[in-house]
Short mmCIF file of C-alpha atoms in Angstrom, two decimals:
data_model
loop_
_atom_site.label_atom_id
_atom_site.label_comp_id
_atom_site.label_asym_id
_atom_site.label_seq_id
_atom_site.Cartn_x
_atom_site.Cartn_y
_atom_site.Cartn_z
CA MET A 65 0.00 0.00 0.00
CA ARG A 66 1.32 3.44 -0.90
CA PRO A 67 1.83 5.71 2.14
CA ASP A 68 -0.59 8.63 2.35
CA THR A 69 0.20 10.29 5.69
CA PRO A 70 3.32 12.22 6.82
CA ALA A 71 4.17 9.53 9.36
CA ALA A 72 3.84 6.79 6.74
CA HIS A 73 6.05 8.71 4.33
CA THR A 74 8.68 9.14 7.05
CA THR A 75 8.56 5.43 7.82
CA GLU A 76 8.95 4.58 4.14
CA ALA A 77 11.93 6.94 3.83
CA GLU A 78 13.59 5.25 6.80
CA ARG A 79 13.00 1.83 5.23
CA LEU A 80 14.56 2.97 1.96
CA LEU A 81 17.62 4.32 3.76
CA ARG A 82 18.07 0.99 5.57
CA THR A 83 17.82 -0.77 2.22
CA ALA A 84 20.43 1.58 0.77
CA ALA A 85 22.80 0.62 3.57
CA GLN A 86 22.34 -3.05 2.66
CA TYR A 87 22.68 -2.47 -1.10
CA PRO A 88 25.24 0.32 -1.63
CA GLY A 89 25.16 -0.27 -5.38
CA ASP A 90 21.56 0.96 -5.38
CA ARG A 91 22.22 3.87 -3.04
CA GLU A 92 21.48 6.72 -5.43
CA PRO A 93 17.97 5.71 -6.62
CA LEU A 94 17.02 4.62 -3.10
CA TYR A 95 18.16 7.95 -1.63
CA LEU A 96 16.17 9.84 -4.27
CA GLN A 97 13.04 7.85 -3.41
CA ALA A 98 13.64 8.46 0.29
CA ALA A 99 14.06 12.20 -0.34
CA ALA A 100 10.76 12.26 -2.23
CA HIS A 101 9.01 10.62 0.73
CA LEU A 102 10.56 13.13 3.13
CA GLU A 103 9.27 15.98 0.97
CA LEU A 104 5.78 14.45 1.09
CA ALA A 105 6.13 14.13 4.85
CA GLY A 106 6.94 17.85 5.08
CA ASP A 107 10.54 17.25 6.09
CA ARG A 108 12.11 19.36 3.36
CA PRO A 109 15.36 20.02 5.29
CA GLY A 110 15.75 16.24 5.65
CA ALA A 111 15.28 15.80 1.90
CA THR A 112 17.85 18.53 1.23
CA ALA A 113 20.32 16.71 3.46
CA LEU A 114 19.92 13.55 1.37
CA TYR A 115 20.46 15.47 -1.87
CA ASP A 116 23.59 17.06 -0.34
CA THR A 117 24.89 13.65 0.72
CA LEU A 118 24.52 12.31 -2.82
CA LEU A 119 26.22 15.34 -4.36
CA THR A 120 29.25 15.05 -2.08
CA GLY A 121 30.14 11.79 -3.83
CA GLU A 122 30.21 11.01 -7.53
CA PRO A 123 26.54 10.48 -8.42
CA ALA A 124 25.48 9.00 -11.73
CA ASN A 125 22.88 11.74 -12.31
CA PRO A 126 24.17 14.92 -10.65
CA HIS A 127 22.04 17.29 -12.73
CA LEU A 128 18.86 15.40 -11.89
CA ILE A 129 19.74 15.53 -8.18
CA ARG A 130 20.39 19.27 -8.39
CA ALA A 131 17.09 19.85 -10.19
CA LEU A 132 15.18 17.96 -7.50
CA MET A 133 17.09 19.81 -4.81
CA ALA A 134 16.25 23.20 -6.36
CA ALA A 135 12.55 22.33 -6.51
CA ASN A 136 12.64 21.27 -2.85
CA LEU A 137 14.58 24.34 -1.67
CA TRP A 138 12.24 26.79 -3.37
CA GLU A 139 9.25 25.18 -1.67
CA TYR A 140 10.50 26.02 1.81
CA GLY A 141 11.76 29.52 1.33
CA HIS A 142 15.24 29.15 -0.17
CA GLU A 143 14.42 30.84 -3.48
CA ALA A 144 17.81 32.47 -4.03
CA GLU A 145 19.67 29.19 -3.59
CA ALA A 146 17.19 27.39 -5.82
CA ARG A 147 17.60 30.00 -8.56
CA ALA A 148 21.39 29.67 -8.39
CA ILE A 149 21.11 25.91 -8.83
CA ILE A 150 18.70 26.31 -11.74
CA ASP A 151 21.03 28.78 -13.45
CA GLY A 152 23.89 26.32 -13.00
CA ILE A 153 21.88 23.49 -14.55
CA ARG A 154 21.01 25.58 -17.59
CA ARG A 155 24.64 26.61 -18.09
CA ALA A 156 25.77 22.99 -17.82
CA THR A 157 23.41 21.93 -20.67
CA PRO A 158 22.89 18.38 -19.34
CA THR A 159 21.91 15.56 -21.67
CA ASP A 160 19.41 14.30 -19.07
CA ALA A 161 15.93 15.39 -20.20
CA ALA A 162 14.47 14.82 -16.74
CA ALA A 163 16.78 17.45 -15.21
CA TRP A 164 15.60 20.02 -17.74
CA GLU A 165 11.93 19.15 -17.26
CA ILE A 166 12.04 19.29 -13.46
CA THR A 167 13.83 22.63 -13.65
CA ALA A 168 11.17 24.04 -15.97
CA GLU A 169 8.32 22.70 -13.85
CA THR A 170 9.86 24.35 -10.80
CA LEU A 171 9.83 27.68 -12.60
CA GLU A 172 6.26 27.03 -13.76
CA ALA A 173 5.14 26.23 -10.21
CA HIS A 174 6.24 29.73 -9.20
CA ASP A 175 4.46 31.45 -12.10
CA GLU A 176 7.59 32.00 -14.19
CA LEU A 177 6.13 30.61 -17.39
CA GLU A 178 8.38 32.53 -19.78
CA ALA A 179 11.51 31.24 -18.02
CA ALA A 180 10.07 27.71 -18.02
CA GLU A 181 9.34 27.90 -21.76
CA SER A 182 12.82 29.25 -22.49
CA THR A 183 14.38 26.42 -20.45
CA LEU A 184 12.43 23.77 -22.33
CA THR A 185 13.25 25.34 -25.68
CA ASP A 186 16.95 25.18 -24.86
CA ALA A 187 16.49 21.53 -23.89
CA ALA A 188 14.55 20.67 -27.05
CA THR A 189 17.24 22.28 -29.22
CA LEU A 190 19.87 20.20 -27.46
CA LEU A 191 18.09 16.85 -27.10
CA ALA A 192 15.60 16.62 -29.96
CA ALA A 193 17.75 17.53 -32.94
CA THR A 194 16.21 14.60 -34.82
CA ALA A 195 12.59 13.51 -34.56
CA GLU A 196 13.40 9.82 -34.94
CA ASP A 197 13.45 7.41 -31.98
CA LEU A 198 13.37 10.01 -29.24
CA PRO A 199 13.57 8.44 -25.75
CA HIS A 200 10.56 8.63 -23.46
CA ALA A 201 12.07 11.35 -21.26
CA THR A 202 12.65 13.66 -24.24
CA ARG A 203 9.11 13.08 -25.51
CA SER A 204 7.80 13.99 -22.08
CA LEU A 205 9.86 17.17 -22.15
CA LEU A 206 8.35 18.18 -25.50
CA THR A 207 4.85 17.53 -24.15
CA THR A 208 5.50 19.73 -21.13
CA ARG A 209 6.85 22.46 -23.39
CA HIS A 210 3.70 22.23 -25.53
CA ARG A 211 1.52 22.66 -22.43
CA ILE A 212 3.40 25.70 -21.16
CA ARG A 213 3.35 27.36 -24.56
CA ARG A 214 -0.42 26.87 -24.70
CA MET A 215 -0.69 28.63 -21.34
CA LEU A 216 1.36 31.50 -22.79
CA ALA A 217 -0.89 31.58 -25.91
CA LEU A 218 2.13 31.15 -28.17
CA PRO A 219 1.65 29.90 -31.75
CA HIS A 220 2.77 26.41 -32.68
CA ASP A 221 6.38 25.99 -33.71
CA ASP A 222 8.28 22.96 -35.05
CA TRP A 223 8.75 21.45 -31.57
CA ASP A 224 5.02 21.77 -30.86
CA ASP A 225 4.24 20.06 -34.16
CA LEU A 226 6.63 17.26 -33.21
CA ALA A 227 4.98 16.89 -29.79
CA ASP A 228 1.62 16.59 -31.55
CA ARG A 229 2.91 13.86 -33.85
CA LEU A 230 4.45 11.89 -30.98
CA HIS A 231 1.28 12.10 -28.86
CA THR A 232 -0.79 8.92 -29.25
CA ALA A 233 -3.61 9.37 -26.73
CA ALA A 234 -7.21 9.78 -27.84
CA VAL A 235 -7.39 13.43 -26.69
CA PRO A 236 -5.16 15.67 -28.89
CA LEU A 237 -2.54 17.74 -27.13
CA ASP A 238 -4.10 21.02 -28.23
CA GLU A 239 -7.34 20.02 -26.57
CA LEU A 240 -5.66 18.49 -23.55
CA HIS A 241 -3.58 21.62 -22.95
CA ASP A 242 -6.25 24.19 -23.83
CA PRO A 243 -6.70 26.52 -20.80
CA LYS A 244 -10.20 27.33 -22.03
CA ARG A 245 -11.32 23.80 -21.17
CA LEU A 246 -11.49 24.84 -17.55
CA TRP A 247 -14.01 27.54 -18.41
CA SER A 248 -16.59 24.94 -19.35
CA LEU A 249 -16.73 23.90 -15.69
CA GLY A 250 -18.49 27.19 -15.04
CA SER A 251 -21.19 26.49 -17.61
CA SER A 252 -24.82 26.71 -16.53
CA ASP A 253 -25.72 23.87 -18.89
CA PRO A 254 -25.83 20.60 -16.88
CA ALA A 255 -25.08 18.54 -20.00
CA GLU A 256 -21.91 20.53 -20.80
CA LEU A 257 -20.81 20.37 -17.19
CA GLN A 258 -21.32 16.61 -16.98
CA ALA A 259 -19.49 16.03 -20.27
CA GLU A 260 -16.47 17.96 -19.06
CA ILE A 261 -16.44 16.18 -15.70
CA THR A 262 -16.60 12.81 -17.48
CA ARG A 263 -13.69 13.77 -19.72
CA LEU A 264 -11.60 15.01 -16.81
CA ARG A 265 -12.29 11.81 -14.87
CA SER A 266 -11.12 9.77 -17.83
CA GLU A 267 -7.87 11.73 -18.05
CA LEU A 268 -7.37 11.49 -14.28
CA GLY A 269 -7.76 7.73 -14.51
CA THR A 270 -5.00 7.61 -17.11
CA TYR A 271 -2.68 9.68 -14.93
CA ARG A 272 -3.40 7.54 -11.87
CA THR A 273 -2.58 4.40 -13.83
CA ALA A 274 0.76 5.89 -14.88
CA LEU A 275 1.54 7.03 -11.33
CA SER A 276 0.79 3.59 -9.94
CA ARG A 277 3.76 2.31 -11.97
CA PRO A 278 6.70 4.37 -10.68
CA PHE A 279 9.14 1.97 -12.32
CA PRO A 280 9.32 0.64 -15.88
CA VAL A 281 7.31 -2.40 -16.91
CA ALA A 282 10.34 -4.60 -17.46
CA VAL A 283 11.10 -8.04 -18.86
CA LEU A 284 14.07 -10.27 -18.06
CA HIS A 285 17.00 -10.69 -20.41
CA TRP A 286 19.28 -13.60 -19.57
CA PRO A 287 22.63 -13.30 -21.39
CA GLU A 288 23.54 -16.64 -22.96
CA PRO A 289 26.13 -17.73 -20.33
CA GLU A 290 23.71 -16.84 -17.54
CA LEU A 291 20.85 -18.71 -19.20
CA ASP A 292 23.04 -21.79 -19.66
CA GLU A 293 23.97 -21.68 -15.98
CA LEU A 294 20.34 -21.15 -14.95
CA LEU A 295 19.03 -24.12 -16.91
CA ALA A 296 21.88 -26.36 -15.80
CA ALA A 297 21.02 -25.60 -12.17
CA TYR A 298 17.24 -25.50 -12.57
CA PRO A 299 16.14 -27.62 -15.57
CA GLU A 300 12.52 -27.09 -14.48
CA LEU A 301 12.74 -23.67 -16.15
CA GLU A 302 13.44 -25.09 -19.63
CA ALA A 303 9.74 -24.72 -20.43
CA GLU A 304 10.18 -20.96 -19.98
CA TYR A 305 13.41 -20.80 -21.99
CA PRO A 306 13.62 -23.66 -24.53
CA THR A 307 16.59 -22.06 -26.34
CA TYR A 308 18.57 -18.85 -26.08
CA ARG A 309 17.42 -17.73 -29.52
CA ALA A 310 13.79 -18.34 -28.58
CA HIS A 311 14.34 -16.36 -25.38
CA LEU A 312 15.51 -13.31 -27.34
CA THR A 313 12.68 -13.60 -29.86
CA ASP A 314 10.05 -13.96 -27.13
CA LEU A 315 11.47 -10.99 -25.23
CA GLU A 316 11.20 -8.64 -28.21
CA ALA A 317 7.74 -9.97 -29.08
CA SER A 318 6.49 -9.45 -25.53
CA LEU A 319 7.71 -5.85 -25.49
CA ARG A 320 6.10 -5.12 -28.84
CA GLU A 321 2.79 -6.55 -27.63
CA LEU A 322 2.93 -4.41 -24.50
CA SER A 323 3.76 -1.34 -26.58
CA GLN A 324 0.90 -1.97 -29.00
CA ALA A 325 -1.46 -2.35 -26.03
CA GLY A 326 -0.48 1.16 -24.91
CA THR A 327 1.76 0.20 -21.98
CA PRO A 328 4.21 3.08 -21.33
CA ASN A 329 7.70 3.13 -19.87
CA LEU A 330 8.89 -0.29 -21.03
CA GLY A 331 12.32 -1.63 -20.13
CA ILE A 332 14.69 -4.61 -20.09
CA VAL A 333 16.54 -5.83 -17.00
CA ARG A 334 19.64 -7.99 -17.17
CA ALA A 335 19.33 -11.14 -15.07
CA THR A 336 22.13 -13.07 -13.40
CA VAL A 337 21.96 -16.40 -11.60
CA PRO A 338 23.52 -15.22 -8.30
CA SER A 339 21.15 -12.26 -8.14
CA TYR A 340 18.17 -14.46 -8.96
CA GLU A 341 19.11 -17.03 -6.33
CA ALA A 342 19.52 -14.29 -3.72
CA PHE A 343 16.11 -12.93 -4.63
CA ALA A 344 14.54 -16.40 -4.37
CA ALA A 345 16.06 -16.80 -0.92
CA SER A 346 14.67 -13.42 0.16
CA GLU A 347 11.22 -14.59 -0.97
CA SER A 348 11.60 -17.99 0.75
CA THR A 349 10.98 -19.65 -2.62
CA HIS A 350 13.01 -22.13 -4.67
CA PRO A 351 14.59 -20.64 -7.83
CA SER A 352 12.94 -23.34 -9.96
CA ASN A 353 9.54 -21.71 -9.37
CA PRO A 354 8.65 -19.95 -12.67
CA ASP A 355 6.19 -17.64 -10.89
CA LEU A 356 9.21 -15.97 -9.30
CA LEU A 357 10.57 -14.70 -12.63
CA PRO A 358 8.20 -11.71 -13.14
CA GLN A 359 8.61 -10.72 -9.49
CA TYR A 360 12.38 -10.75 -9.96
CA ALA A 361 12.05 -8.53 -13.05
CA THR A 362 9.86 -6.05 -11.16
CA THR A 363 12.32 -5.90 -8.26
CA LEU A 364 15.28 -5.20 -10.57
CA ALA A 365 13.29 -2.45 -12.28
CA ALA A 366 12.41 -0.95 -8.90
CA ARG A 367 16.14 -0.73 -8.19
CA ALA A 368 16.63 1.37 -11.34
CA ARG A 369 18.28 -1.52 -13.21
CA ALA A 370 16.02 -1.28 -16.28
CA THR A 371 17.27 -0.14 -19.68
CA PRO A 372 14.56 1.72 -21.62
CA TRP A 373 13.05 -0.08 -24.60
CA PRO A 374 13.12 0.37 -27.54
CA PRO A 375 16.64 1.66 -28.09
CA ALA A 376 17.30 4.08 -30.94
CA ARG A 377 17.35 2.30 -34.29
CA THR A 378 21.04 3.10 -34.80
CA ALA A 379 22.03 2.18 -31.22
CA PRO A 380 23.46 -1.26 -30.36
CA CYS A 381 20.75 -3.86 -29.92
CA TRP A 382 19.68 -4.68 -26.36
CA CYS A 383 20.62 -8.35 -26.91
CA GLY A 384 24.33 -7.53 -26.68
CA SER A 385 25.22 -8.07 -30.31
CA THR A 386 27.38 -5.60 -32.20
CA HIS A 387 24.58 -4.88 -34.67
CA PRO A 388 22.33 -1.81 -34.64
CA TYR A 389 18.89 -2.43 -33.17
CA ALA A 390 17.25 -1.69 -36.55
CA THR A 391 19.05 -4.59 -38.24
CA CYS A 392 18.93 -6.92 -35.26
CA HIS A 393 15.86 -7.44 -33.05
CA GLY A 394 14.39 -4.10 -34.09
CA GLY A 395 13.86 -5.32 -37.66
CA THR A 396 10.54 -6.40 -39.09
CA PRO A 397 9.56 -9.81 -37.64
CA THR A 398 9.64 -12.66 -40.12
#
């Protein structure tokens, strides 16, 4: 159950910090989750302390941490420090779309829409030079930019047109981001009012579904040596993995089916036999139990071990071959 009280958020943050002490390799994502829970608990100084702790080392995502820290600082009265951090992020021109988006949303939250739009335009120029195979985070950034520009009543530009093309939901972005939609809630016509409430409920349901999955929907990839070791130790799993080639084909097919069904935020997690055995022990279950496999995948994804799928068409294929994804598993199925 997700915590929904300050005390529950504090308890969850403490649990995450204990987990980080047990798994130092996962320290950064666990600290970030703990900081988020402390913010929700109202302990913003405690969250700042966690961000500071991460930044004193060599974090994998320093710009993302600074963006989150700036958002937190501004919320409890440290505007000048937050602005300094934001200026530093913009000067650093990070390649992490999430850092840009969080920075812009912080500016938006404090009614600085022009600065937010300028920040996202800089990010789009840097990260979306080509419209092909943009990662999920960059697409999200373009969508946020589209929304802010609609609030500023700015005309569509090339980035807005791209955001429109990438948007696949039933409600078009222009309609979704139209500030005038809110005016209909003041209508005196009961039919118009009910129609707008129904539409808003539908959109809220979509957002809630996305928020209920804070980590990617991930599938397991067993590298060939690991799969050989797994099946040698646990031949009961041969029904799940008849051959290595079939494993790779099934993995790509599963991800494509999920994508076609509209499942967002898909990923691949690399499995190893020692890790799997340790997980089975933690669940008091024998590794030969096939029902444990999806739980193992979810746990790895929750520890930020997932690689986003699909990769760019020209990037190396997720299977580990030296071929581009487009000519390997990203090609047209035969």
